[in-house]
Coordinates of C-alpha atoms in Angstrom, one line a residue:
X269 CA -7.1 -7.5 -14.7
X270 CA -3.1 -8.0 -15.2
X271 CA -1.9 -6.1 -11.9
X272 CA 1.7 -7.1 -12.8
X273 CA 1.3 -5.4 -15.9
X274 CA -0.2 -2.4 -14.8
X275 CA 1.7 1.0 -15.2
X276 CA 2.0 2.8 -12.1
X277 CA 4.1 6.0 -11.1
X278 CA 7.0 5.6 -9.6
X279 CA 6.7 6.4 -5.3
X280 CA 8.3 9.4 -4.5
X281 CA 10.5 8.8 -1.9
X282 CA 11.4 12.1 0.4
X283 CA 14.9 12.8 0.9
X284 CA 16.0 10.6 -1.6
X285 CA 18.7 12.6 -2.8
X286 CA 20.3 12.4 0.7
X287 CA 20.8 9.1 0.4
X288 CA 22.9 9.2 -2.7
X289 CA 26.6 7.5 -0.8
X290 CA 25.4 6.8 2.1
X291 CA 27.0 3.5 3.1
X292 CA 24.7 0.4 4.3
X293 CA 24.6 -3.0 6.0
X294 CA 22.0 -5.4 5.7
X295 CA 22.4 -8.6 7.8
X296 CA 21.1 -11.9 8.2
X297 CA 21.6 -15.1 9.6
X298 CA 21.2 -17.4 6.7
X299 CA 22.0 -16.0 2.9
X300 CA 18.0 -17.8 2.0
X301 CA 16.6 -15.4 3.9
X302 CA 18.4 -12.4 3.1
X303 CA 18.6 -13.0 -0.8
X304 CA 15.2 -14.6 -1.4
X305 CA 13.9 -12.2 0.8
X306 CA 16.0 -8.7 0.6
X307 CA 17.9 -9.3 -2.6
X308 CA 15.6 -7.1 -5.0
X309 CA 15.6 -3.8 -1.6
X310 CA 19.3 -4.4 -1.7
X311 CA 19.5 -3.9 -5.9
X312 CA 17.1 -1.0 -5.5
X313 CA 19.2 1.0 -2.7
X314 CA 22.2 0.6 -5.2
X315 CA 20.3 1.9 -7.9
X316 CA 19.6 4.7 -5.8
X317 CA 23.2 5.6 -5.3
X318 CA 23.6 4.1 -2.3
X319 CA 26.6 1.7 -1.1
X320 CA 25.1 -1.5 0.1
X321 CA 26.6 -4.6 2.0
X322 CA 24.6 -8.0 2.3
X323 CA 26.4 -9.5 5.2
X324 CA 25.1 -13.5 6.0
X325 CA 26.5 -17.1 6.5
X326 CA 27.5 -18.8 3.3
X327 CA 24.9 -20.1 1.0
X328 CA 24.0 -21.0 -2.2
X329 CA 22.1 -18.1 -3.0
X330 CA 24.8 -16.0 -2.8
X331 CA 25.2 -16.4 -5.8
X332 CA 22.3 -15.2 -7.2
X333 CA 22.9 -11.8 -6.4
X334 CA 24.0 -9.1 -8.9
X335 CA 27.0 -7.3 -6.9
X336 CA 29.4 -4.7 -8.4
X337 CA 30.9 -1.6 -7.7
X338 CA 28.1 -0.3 -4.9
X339 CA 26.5 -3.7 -3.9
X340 CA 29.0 -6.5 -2.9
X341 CA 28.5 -9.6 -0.7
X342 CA 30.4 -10.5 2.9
X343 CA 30.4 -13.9 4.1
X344 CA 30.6 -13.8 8.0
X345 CA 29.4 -17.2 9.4
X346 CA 26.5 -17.0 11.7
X347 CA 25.5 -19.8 13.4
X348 CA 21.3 -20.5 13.9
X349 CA 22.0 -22.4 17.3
X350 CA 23.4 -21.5 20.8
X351 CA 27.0 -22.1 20.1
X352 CA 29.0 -20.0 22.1
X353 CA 32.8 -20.4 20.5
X354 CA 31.3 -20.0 17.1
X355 CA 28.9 -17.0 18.6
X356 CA 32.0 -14.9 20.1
X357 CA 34.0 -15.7 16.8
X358 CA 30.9 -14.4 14.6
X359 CA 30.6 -11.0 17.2
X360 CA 34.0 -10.6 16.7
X361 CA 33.9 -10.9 13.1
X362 CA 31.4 -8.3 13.0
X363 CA 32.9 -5.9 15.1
X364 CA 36.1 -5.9 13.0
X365 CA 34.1 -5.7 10.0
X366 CA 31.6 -2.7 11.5
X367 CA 34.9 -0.7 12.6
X368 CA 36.6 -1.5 9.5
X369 CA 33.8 -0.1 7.1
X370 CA 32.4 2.8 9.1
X371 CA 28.6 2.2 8.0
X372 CA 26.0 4.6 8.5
X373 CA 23.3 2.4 9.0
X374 CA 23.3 -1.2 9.5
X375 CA 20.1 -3.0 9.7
X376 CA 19.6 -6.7 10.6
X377 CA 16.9 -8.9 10.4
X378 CA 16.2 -13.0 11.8
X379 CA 17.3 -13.3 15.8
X380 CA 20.2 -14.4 15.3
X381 CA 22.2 -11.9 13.2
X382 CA 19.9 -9.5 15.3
X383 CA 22.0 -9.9 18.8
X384 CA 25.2 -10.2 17.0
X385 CA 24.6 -7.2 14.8
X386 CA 23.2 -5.3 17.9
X387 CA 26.2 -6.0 19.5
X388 CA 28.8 -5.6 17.5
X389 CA 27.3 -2.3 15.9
X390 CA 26.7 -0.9 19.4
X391 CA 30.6 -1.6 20.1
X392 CA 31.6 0.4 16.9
X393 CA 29.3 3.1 17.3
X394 CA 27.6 2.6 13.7
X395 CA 25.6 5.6 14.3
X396 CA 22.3 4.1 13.2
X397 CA 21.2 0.9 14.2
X398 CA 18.0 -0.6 13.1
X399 CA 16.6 -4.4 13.4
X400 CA 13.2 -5.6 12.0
X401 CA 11.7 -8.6 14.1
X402 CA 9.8 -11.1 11.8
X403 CA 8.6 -13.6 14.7
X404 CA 9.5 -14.5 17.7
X405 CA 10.6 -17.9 18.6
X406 CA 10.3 -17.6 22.2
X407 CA 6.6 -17.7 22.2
X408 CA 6.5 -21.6 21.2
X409 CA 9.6 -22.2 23.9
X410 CA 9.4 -23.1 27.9
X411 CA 11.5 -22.7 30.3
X412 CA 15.3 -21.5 30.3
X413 CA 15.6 -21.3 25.9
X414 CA 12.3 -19.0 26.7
X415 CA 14.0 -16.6 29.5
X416 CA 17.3 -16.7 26.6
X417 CA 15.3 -16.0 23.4
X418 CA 12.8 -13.2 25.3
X419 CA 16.7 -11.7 26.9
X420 CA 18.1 -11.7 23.4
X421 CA 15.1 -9.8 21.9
X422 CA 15.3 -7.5 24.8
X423 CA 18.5 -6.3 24.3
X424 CA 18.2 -6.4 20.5
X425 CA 15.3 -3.7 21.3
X426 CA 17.8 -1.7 23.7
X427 CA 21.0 -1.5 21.9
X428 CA 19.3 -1.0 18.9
X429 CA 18.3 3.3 17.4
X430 CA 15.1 2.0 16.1
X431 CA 13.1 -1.7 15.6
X432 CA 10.8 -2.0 13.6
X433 CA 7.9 -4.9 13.2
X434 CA 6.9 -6.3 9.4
X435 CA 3.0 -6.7 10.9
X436 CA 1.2 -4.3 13.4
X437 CA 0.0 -7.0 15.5
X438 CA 3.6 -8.0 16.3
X439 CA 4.7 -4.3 16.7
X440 CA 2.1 -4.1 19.8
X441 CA 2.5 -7.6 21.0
X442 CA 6.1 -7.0 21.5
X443 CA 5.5 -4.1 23.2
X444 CA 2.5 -5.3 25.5
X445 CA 5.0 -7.9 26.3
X446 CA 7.6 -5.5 27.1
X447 CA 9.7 -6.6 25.0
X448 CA 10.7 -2.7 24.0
X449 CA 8.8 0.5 24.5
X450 CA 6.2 1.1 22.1
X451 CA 7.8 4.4 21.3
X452 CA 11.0 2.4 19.8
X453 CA 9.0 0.1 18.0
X454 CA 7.1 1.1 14.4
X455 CA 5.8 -0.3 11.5
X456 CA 7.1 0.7 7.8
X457 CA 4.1 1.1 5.5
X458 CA 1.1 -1.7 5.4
X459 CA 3.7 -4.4 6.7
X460 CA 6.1 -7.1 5.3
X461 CA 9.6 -7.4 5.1
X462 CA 10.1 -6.2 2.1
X463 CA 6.9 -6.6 -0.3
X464 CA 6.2 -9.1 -3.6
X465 CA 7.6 -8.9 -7.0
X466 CA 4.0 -9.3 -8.3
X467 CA 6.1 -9.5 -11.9
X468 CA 7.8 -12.7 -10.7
X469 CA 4.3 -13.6 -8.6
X470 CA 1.8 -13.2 -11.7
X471 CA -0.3 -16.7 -12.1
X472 CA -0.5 -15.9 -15.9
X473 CA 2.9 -16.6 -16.5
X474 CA 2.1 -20.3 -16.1
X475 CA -0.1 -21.3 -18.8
X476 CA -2.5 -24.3 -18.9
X477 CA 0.1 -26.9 -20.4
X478 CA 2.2 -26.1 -18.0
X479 CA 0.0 -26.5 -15.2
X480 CA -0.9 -29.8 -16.4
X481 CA 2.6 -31.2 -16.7
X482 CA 3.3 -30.1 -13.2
X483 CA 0.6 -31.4 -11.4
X484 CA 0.9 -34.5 -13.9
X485 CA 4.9 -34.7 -12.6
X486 CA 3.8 -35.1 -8.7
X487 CA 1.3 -37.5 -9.7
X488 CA -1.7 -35.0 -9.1
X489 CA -4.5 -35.3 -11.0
X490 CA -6.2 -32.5 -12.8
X491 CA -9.6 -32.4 -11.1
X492 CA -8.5 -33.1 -7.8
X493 CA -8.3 -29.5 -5.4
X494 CA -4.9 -29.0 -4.4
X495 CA -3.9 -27.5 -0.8
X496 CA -0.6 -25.6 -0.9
X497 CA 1.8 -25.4 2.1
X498 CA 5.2 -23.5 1.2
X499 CA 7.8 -22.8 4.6
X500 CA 9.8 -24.6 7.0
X501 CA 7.9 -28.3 7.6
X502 CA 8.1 -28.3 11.5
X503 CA 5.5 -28.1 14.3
X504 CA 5.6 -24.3 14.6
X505 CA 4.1 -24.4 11.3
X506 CA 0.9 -26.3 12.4
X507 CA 2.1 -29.4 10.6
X508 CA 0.2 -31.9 13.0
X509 CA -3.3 -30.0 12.5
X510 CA -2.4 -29.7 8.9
X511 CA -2.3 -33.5 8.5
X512 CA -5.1 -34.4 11.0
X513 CA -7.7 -31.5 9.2
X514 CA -6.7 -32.7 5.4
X515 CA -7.3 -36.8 6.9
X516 CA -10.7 -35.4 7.8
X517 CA -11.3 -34.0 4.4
X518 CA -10.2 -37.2 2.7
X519 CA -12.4 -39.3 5.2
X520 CA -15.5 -37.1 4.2
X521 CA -15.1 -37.7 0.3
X522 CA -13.9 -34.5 -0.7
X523 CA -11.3 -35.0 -4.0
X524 CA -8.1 -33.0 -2.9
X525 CA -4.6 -33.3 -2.3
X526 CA -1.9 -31.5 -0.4
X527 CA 1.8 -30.9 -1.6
X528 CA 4.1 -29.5 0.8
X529 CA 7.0 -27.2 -0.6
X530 CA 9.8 -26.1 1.6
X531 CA 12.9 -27.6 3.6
X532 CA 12.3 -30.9 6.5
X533 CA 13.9 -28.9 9.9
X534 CA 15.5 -31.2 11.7
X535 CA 16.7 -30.2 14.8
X536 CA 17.8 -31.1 18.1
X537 CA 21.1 -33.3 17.2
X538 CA 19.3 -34.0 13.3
X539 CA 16.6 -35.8 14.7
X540 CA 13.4 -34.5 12.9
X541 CA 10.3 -32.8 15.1
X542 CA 8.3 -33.7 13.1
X543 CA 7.1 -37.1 12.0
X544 CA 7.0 -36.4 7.6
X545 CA 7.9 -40.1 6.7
X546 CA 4.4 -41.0 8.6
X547 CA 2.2 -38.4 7.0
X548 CA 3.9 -39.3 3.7
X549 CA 2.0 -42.5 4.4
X550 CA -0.8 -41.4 2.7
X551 CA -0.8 -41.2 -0.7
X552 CA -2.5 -37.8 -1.5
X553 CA -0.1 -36.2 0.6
X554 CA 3.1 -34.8 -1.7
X555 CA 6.4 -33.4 -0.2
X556 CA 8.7 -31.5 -2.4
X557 CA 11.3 -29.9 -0.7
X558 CA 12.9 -26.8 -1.0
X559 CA 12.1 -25.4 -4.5
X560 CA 14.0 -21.8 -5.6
X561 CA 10.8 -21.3 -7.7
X562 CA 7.7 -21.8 -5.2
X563 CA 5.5 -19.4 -8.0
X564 CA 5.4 -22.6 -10.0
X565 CA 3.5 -24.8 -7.5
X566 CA 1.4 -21.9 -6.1
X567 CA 0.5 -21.3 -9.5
X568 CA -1.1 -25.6 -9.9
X569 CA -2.9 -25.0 -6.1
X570 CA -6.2 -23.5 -5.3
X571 CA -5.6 -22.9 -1.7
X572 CA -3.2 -21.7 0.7
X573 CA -2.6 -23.2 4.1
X574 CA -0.8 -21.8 7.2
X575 CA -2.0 -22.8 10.2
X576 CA 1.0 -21.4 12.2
X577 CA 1.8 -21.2 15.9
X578 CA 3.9 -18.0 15.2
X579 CA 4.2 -15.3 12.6
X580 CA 5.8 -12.0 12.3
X581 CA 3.8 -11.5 8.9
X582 CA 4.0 -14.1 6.8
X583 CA 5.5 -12.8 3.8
X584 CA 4.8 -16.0 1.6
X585 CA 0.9 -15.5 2.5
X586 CA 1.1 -12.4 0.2
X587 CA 3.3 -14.3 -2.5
X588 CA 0.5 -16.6 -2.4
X589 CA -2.3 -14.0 -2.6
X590 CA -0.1 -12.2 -5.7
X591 CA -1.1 -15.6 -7.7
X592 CA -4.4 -15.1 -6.8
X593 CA -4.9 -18.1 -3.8
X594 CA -7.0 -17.5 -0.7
X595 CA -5.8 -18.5 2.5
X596 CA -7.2 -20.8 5.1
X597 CA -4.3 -19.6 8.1
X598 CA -4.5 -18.9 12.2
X599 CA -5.6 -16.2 14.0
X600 CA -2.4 -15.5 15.3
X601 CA -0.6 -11.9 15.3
X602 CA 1.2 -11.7 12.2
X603 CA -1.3 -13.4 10.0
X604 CA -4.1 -11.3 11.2
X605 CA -2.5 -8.3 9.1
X606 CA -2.0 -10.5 6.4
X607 CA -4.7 -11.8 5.9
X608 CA -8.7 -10.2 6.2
X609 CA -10.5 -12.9 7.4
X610 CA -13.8 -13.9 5.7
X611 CA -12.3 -11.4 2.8
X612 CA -8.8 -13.2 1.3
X613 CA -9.1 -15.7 3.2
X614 CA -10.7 -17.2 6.6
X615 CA -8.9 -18.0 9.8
X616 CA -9.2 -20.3 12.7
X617 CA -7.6 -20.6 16.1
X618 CA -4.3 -22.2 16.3
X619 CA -3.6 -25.8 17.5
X620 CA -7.4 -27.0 16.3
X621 CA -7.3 -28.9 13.7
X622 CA -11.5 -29.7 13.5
X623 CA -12.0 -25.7 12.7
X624 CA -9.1 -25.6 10.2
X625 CA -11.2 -29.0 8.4
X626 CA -13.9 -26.4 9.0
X627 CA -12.3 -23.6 7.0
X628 CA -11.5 -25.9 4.1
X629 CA -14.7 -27.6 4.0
X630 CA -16.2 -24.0 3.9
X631 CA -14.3 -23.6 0.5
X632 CA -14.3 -26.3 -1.0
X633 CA -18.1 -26.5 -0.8
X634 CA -18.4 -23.4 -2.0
X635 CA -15.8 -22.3 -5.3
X636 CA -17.4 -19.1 -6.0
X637 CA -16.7 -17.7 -2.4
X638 CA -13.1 -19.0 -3.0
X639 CA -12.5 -17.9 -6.2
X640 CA -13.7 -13.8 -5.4
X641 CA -11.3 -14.4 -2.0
X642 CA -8.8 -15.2 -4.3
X643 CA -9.1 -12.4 -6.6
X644 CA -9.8 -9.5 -3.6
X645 CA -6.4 -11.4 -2.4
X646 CA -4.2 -10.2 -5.3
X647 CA -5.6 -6.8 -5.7
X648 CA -4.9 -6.1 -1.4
X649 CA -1.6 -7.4 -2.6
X650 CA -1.0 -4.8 -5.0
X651 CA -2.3 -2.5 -3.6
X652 CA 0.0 -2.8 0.2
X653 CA 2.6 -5.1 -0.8
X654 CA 3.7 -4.4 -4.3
X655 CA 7.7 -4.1 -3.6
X656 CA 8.1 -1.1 -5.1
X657 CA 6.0 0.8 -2.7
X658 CA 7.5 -0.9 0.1
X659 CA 11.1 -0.4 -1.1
X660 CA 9.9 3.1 -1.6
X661 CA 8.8 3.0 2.0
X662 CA 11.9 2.2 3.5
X663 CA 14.1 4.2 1.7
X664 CA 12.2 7.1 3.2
X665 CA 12.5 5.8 6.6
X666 CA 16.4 5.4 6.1
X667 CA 16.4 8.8 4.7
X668 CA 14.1 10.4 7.4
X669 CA 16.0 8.6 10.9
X670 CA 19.9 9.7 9.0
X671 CA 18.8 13.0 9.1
X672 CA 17.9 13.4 12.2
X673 CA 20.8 10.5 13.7
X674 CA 19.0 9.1 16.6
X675 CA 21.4 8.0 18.8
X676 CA 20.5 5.7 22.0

């Protein structure tokens, strides 16, 4: 069954008529995030009537987006690290920009732009305030950048009208950890950020040719199994157990390969954290970078990995599942809404790399079981995450707290 292609009604969206003018902010550190992530909510509150500013550092993909007359673009340089001249110049920036523009909601998202827009919105008494937490990094930190990152989601939590979580899990982990009182904190819908364009997520836009040259291009051939990692290469992600479980499958006999898709973080003065030029080593093992159309490698793979330390969600989990891939991820808050263990997809405890082997060897030894997770993966898709239903979801929520103007 085509889901892509199915017709559905459009979700009716209460109060939508109030929200015709009403003039927004949508803010992120980096413009990847906020475009590949929020570009198509930002389009469809503009087509709405409303008056919509995407606020990030400068990027490439700024230029991807579609503004006009009610959706435009502001470049206010955030910076992703503790810096605090070029912090106090970007909370400045903000404020100026806030006072200047009179929003009546702003809403931020990525820690970061969370604080500053926090902040700086409190200051110019936007009267509507609203953050969305996607992961928090303090859970993988120690010491003093622990006490900081916890402080910083804190106060993001107090200044802020309303937070929200894009995964229940997170939503009550943040609040057992009293982070902010469960009564501030809520979850819009099923989850995620802001859904999957199962149009632009449909695996039968690649056809069989096509498949073939790619996997022929990385020098994969086409029997072999292919593992699929897509996000940030870095130990947070589970890289090391990644490696050590998919050496263990190779060790065993089993005819697979593993391509890695997304950007090499370097950090700490641009030495790298994690080691890719030694897994590389291997020859099965295929790095790719950063690619602006993942679909296309998802579409050549026949399972997903993320064996993550931390997730809010894990919004490229359900990209995945929309082109039909099971998952093989942690049991970690976040992941645990995204994926139904032992339904889409199986999970393991983080950090253990012998029970992720496990999980793979589980399906690869047995295709059929992978194959119905992967289809009962796309239709859980469509049916929670479709972005149309989660656009719609929002919209009421931004309809439902300007009527009644919270205020803190």
């Amino acid at each position: 069954m085509n889901l892509s292609r199915t017709k559905q009604s459009p979700e009716p969206v209460p109060g939508i008529h109030s929200l015709a003018g009403r003039r927004i902010a949508m803010i992120a550190t980096v413009s990847y995030h906020l475009v590949n992530q929020l570009g198509h909510q930002a389009e469809y509150f503009r087509d709405i009537g409303m008056s919509v500013v995407m606020v990030s550092s400068a990027g490439p993909e700024v230029a991807k987006v579609r503004t006009g007359p009610r959706l435009r673009y502001e470049i206010i340089e955030i910076p992703r690290s503790l810096t605090p001249g070029s912090d106090l110049a970007a909370l400045l920036k903000l404020t100026k920009f806030f006072l200047t523009h009179r929003f009546d909601l702003v809403h931020s998202t990525t820690p970061k732009a969370g604080l500053l827009t926090a902040l700086a919105a409190f200051a110019a008494r936007i009267p509507v305030r609203l953050h969305t937490f996607t992961g928090q990094p303090w859970v993988t930190l120690k010491g003093p950048m622990r006490w900081a990152s916890r402080a910083s989601d804190r106060l993001i939590g107090y200044l802020n009208t309303k937070c929200y979580a894009d995964s229940g899990s997170q939503a009550a982990f943040l609040a057992s950890e009293g982070i902010l009182p469960a009564r501030k904190i809520s979850v819009i819908g099923h989850g995620s950020l802001a859904g999957v364009d199962m149009e632009r997520f449909d695996p039968d836009l690649q056809t069989t040719e096509m498949k073939r040259e790619i996997r022929q291009s990385l020098g994969i051939a086409p029997t072999s199994t292919l593992l699929v990692f897509v996000g940030r290469i870095s130990p947070d992600k589970g890289m090391a157990e990644l490696i050590d479980a998919f050496r263990g499958l190779l060790s065993a006999g089993y005819d697979v390969d593993l391509l890695l898709v997304g950007p090499h973080d370097r950090e700490r003065g641009g030495i790298s954290v994690f080691d890719l030029d030694d897994a590389l080593q291997c020859p099965r093992i295929h790095y790719l970078g950063y690619a602006p159309q993942p679909e296309k490698y998802l579409a050549i793979s026949d399972i997903f990995c993320l064996p993550s330390y931390r997730e809010g969600f894990g919004t490229v989990v359900i990209e995945a599942a929309a082109m039909g891939l099971p998952t093989v991820g942690t049991a970690i808050y976040g992941l645990t809404d995204a994926v139904a263990d032992g339904e889409t997809g199986l999970l393991v405890p983080p950090r253990d790399a012998r029970a992720l082997e496990a999980a793979f060897r589980r399906m690869l030894d047995h295709p059929e079981e992978r194959a119905r997770m992967g289809q009962a993966a796309r239709r859980h898709c469509f049916e929670l995450f479709e972005k149309s239903r989660v656009n719609a979801q929002v919209a009421a929520e931004y309809a439902r707290i300007l009527e009644m103007k919270c205020m803190i």
